[in-house]
Coordinates of C-alpha atoms in Angstrom, one line a residue:
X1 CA 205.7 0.8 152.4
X2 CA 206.6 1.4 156.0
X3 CA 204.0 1.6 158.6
X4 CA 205.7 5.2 159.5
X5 CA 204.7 6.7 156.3
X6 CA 200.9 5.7 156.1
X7 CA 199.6 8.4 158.0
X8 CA 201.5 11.0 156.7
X9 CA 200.3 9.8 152.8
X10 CA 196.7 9.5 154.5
X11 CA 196.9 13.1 155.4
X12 CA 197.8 14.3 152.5
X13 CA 195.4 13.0 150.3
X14 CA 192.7 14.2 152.7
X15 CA 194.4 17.8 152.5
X16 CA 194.1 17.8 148.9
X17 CA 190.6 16.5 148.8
X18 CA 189.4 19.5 151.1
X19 CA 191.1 21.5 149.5
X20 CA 189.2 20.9 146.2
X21 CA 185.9 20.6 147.9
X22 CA 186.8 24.4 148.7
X23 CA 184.0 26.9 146.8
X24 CA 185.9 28.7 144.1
X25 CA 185.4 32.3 143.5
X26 CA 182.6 33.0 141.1
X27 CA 184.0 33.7 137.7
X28 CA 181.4 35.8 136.4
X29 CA 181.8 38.1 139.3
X30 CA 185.4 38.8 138.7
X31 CA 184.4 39.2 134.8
X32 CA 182.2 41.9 135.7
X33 CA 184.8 43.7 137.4
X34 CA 187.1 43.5 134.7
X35 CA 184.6 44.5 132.1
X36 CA 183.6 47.4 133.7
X37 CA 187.6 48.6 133.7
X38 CA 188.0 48.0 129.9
X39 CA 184.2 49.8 129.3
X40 CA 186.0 52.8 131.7
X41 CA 189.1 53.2 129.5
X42 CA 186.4 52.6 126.2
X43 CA 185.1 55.4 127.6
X44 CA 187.7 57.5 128.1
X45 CA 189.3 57.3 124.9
X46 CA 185.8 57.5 123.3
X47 CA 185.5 54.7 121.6
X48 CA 182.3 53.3 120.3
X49 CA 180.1 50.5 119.2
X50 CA 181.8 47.8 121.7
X51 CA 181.7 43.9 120.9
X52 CA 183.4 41.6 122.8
X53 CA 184.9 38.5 120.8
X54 CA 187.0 35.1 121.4
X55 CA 185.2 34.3 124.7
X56 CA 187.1 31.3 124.8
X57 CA 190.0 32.7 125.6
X58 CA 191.2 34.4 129.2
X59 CA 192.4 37.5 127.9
X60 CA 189.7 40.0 127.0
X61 CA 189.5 41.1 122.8
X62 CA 186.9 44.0 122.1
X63 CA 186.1 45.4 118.3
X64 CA 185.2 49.0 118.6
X65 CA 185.1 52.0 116.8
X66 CA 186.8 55.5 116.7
X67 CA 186.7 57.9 114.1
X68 CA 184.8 56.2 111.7
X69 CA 188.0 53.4 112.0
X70 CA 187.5 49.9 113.6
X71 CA 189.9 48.3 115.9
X72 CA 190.5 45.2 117.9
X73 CA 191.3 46.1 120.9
X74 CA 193.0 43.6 123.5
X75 CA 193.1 44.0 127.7
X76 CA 195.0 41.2 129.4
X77 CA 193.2 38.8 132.3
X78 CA 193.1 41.6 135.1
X79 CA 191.4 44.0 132.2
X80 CA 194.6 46.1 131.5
X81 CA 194.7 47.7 128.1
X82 CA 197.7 46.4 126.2
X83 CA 197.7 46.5 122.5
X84 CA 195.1 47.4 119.4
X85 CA 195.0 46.4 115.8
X86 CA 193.3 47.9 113.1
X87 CA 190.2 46.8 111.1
X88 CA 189.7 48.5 108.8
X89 CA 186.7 51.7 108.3
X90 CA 183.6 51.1 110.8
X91 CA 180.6 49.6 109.0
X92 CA 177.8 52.5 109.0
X93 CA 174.1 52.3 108.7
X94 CA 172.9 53.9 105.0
X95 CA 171.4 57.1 106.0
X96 CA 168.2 57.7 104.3
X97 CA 167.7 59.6 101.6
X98 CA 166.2 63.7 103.2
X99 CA 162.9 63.3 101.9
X100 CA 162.1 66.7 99.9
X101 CA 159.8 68.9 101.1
X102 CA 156.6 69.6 99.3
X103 CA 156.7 72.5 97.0
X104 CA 154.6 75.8 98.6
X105 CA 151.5 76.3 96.5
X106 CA 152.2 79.5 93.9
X107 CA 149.4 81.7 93.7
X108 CA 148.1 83.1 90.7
X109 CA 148.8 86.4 92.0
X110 CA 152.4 85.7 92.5
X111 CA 152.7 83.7 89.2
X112 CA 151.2 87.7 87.6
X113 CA 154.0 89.7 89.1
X114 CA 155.9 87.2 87.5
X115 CA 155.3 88.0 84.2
X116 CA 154.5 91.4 85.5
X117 CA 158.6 91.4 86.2
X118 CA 159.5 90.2 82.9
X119 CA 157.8 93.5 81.0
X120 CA 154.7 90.9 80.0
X121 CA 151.6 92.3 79.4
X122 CA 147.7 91.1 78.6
X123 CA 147.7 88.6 80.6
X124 CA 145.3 86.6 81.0
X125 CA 145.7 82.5 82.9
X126 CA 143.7 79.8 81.1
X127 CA 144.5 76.9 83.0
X128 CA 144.5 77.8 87.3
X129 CA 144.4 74.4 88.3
X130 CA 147.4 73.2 90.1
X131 CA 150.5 71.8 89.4
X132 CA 150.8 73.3 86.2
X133 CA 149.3 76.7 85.4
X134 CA 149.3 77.8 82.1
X135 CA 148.8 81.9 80.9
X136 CA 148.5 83.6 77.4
X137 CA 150.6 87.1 77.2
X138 CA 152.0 89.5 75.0
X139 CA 155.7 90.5 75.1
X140 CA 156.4 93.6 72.6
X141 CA 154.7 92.3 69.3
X142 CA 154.6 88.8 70.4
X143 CA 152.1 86.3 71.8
X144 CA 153.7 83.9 74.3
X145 CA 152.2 80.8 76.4
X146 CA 153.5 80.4 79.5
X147 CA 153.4 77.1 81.6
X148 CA 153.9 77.2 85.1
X149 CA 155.3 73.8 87.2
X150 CA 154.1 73.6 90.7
X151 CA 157.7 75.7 92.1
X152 CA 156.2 78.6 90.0
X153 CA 159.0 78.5 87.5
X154 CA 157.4 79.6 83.9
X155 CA 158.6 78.3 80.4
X156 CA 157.8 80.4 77.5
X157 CA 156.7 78.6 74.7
X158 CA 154.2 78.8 71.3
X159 CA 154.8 82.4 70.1
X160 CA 153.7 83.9 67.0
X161 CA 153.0 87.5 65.6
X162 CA 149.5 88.3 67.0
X163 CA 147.5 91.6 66.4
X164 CA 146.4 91.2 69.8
X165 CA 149.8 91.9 70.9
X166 CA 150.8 94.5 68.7
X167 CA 148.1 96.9 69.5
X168 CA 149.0 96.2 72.8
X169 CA 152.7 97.2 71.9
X170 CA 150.8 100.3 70.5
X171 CA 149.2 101.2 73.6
X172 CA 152.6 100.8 75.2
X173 CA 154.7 103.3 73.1
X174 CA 151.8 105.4 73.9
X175 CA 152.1 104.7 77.8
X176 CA 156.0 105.0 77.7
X177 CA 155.3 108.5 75.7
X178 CA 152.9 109.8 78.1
X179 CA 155.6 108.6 80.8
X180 CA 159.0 110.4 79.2
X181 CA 156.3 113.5 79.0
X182 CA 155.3 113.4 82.4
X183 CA 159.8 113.0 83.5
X184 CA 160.4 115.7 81.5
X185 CA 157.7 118.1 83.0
X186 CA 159.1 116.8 86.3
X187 CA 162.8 117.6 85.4
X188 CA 161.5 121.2 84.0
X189 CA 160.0 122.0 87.5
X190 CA 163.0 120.6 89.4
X191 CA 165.1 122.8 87.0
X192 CA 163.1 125.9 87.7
X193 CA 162.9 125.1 91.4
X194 CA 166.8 125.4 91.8
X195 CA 167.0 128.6 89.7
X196 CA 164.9 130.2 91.9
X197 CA 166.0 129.1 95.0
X198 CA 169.6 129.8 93.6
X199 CA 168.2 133.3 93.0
X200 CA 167.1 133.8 96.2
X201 CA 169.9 132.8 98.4
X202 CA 171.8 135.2 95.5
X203 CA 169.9 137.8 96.8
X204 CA 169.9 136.9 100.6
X205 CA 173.8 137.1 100.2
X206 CA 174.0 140.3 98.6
X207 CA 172.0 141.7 101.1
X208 CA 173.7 140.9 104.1
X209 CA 176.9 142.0 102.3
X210 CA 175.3 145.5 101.6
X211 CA 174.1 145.3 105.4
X212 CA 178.4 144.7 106.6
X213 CA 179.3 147.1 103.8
X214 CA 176.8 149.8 105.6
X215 CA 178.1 149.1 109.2
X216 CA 181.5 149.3 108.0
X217 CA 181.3 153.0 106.3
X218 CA 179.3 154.0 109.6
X219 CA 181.7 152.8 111.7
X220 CA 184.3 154.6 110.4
X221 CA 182.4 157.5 109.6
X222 CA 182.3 157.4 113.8
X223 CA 185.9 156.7 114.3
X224 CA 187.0 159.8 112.3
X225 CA 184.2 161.8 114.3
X226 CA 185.7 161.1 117.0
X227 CA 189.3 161.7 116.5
X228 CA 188.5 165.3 114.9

């Protein structure tokens, strides 16, 4: 090799040495950067539930989800967006089953108007303990047990022909008797209330015709006065 060119090959390996001894810009710094531009546009286009995958590689690849759909989402070096593919539905956590709310406690007073309701009568509860309640009454000529569950909902069951219940439907016919007597007393006073007050406003308007019929003859009585 000529003496000439030594220096000049000297030189340049020296160059290049520095050049390598040079600090490089710190990678995770410029990551960060990019990152926050892809979480921006995730943002944006509201997507959800970011992961990023294949670290390995330069370009950024992000699984996320949107709309209950899960894509892979891919940014190039610099963080800009440039393609997507899908993945399929988004895996969701099994919600838990609502827990039902305990049942409000039925009173036995409630649980009477009940059967009240239903035209029961004689009724009389021999079990008040909660959940179940349990009541013996008559319906018409019948004898009925009625269970209770804890929503006050009642079942009738174990009926039979009981004299219990038929004097009871007895003292029923009776009651409903007494009851059409009373209604029809009421409907004969109503009747009689609107006859009268019919009569009266028939008299009230005979009247006041009389009265015009009276002012009419005197005032003609006073016109022909007046032109004799």
């Amino acid at each position: 090799m000529p003496r000439q060119r030594l220096p000049l090959l000297l030189g340049a390996v020296l160059g290049a040495a520095a050049v390598a001894a040079l600090p490089a810009a710190p990678a995770d710094a410029q990551s960060r950067s990019e990152r926050g531009k892809i979480n921006d546009f995730l943002d944006e286009y509201r997507f959800s539930g970011p992961r990023y995958v294949r670290p390995d590689t330069p370009r950024f690849f992000v699984e996320a989800c949107r709309q209950d759909k899960k894509y892979l989402l891919m940014f190039a070096d610099d963080g800009s967006y440039f393609g997507r593919r899908s993945m399929g539905a988004c895996e969701t956590r099994a919600r838990e089953p609502e827990r039902e709310p305990e049942p409000r406690a039925v009173s036995i007073r409630e649980l009477r108007f009940w059967l009240e309701d239903r035209n029961y009568s004689r009724i009389e509860f021999t079990d008040e303990t909660p959940p179940e309640r349990v009541a013996e009454a008559c319906l018409n000529d019948t004898h009925y047990t009625v269970r209770f569950d804890a929503r006050g909902n009642g079942t009738p069951s174990r009926k039979w022909f009981s004299n219990r219940c038929s004097e009871t439907r007895g003292r029923d016919d009776d009651r409903d008797r007494n009851r059409d007597r009373v209604d029809n007393r009421d409907r004969i006073d109503d009747r009689d209330r609107h006859r009268d007050r019919d009569r009266a406003d028939d008299r009230d308007r005979d009247r006041d015709r009389d009265r015009a019929n009276d002012r009419d003859r005197i005032d003609d009585r006073d016109r022909d006065v007046a032109g004799a």
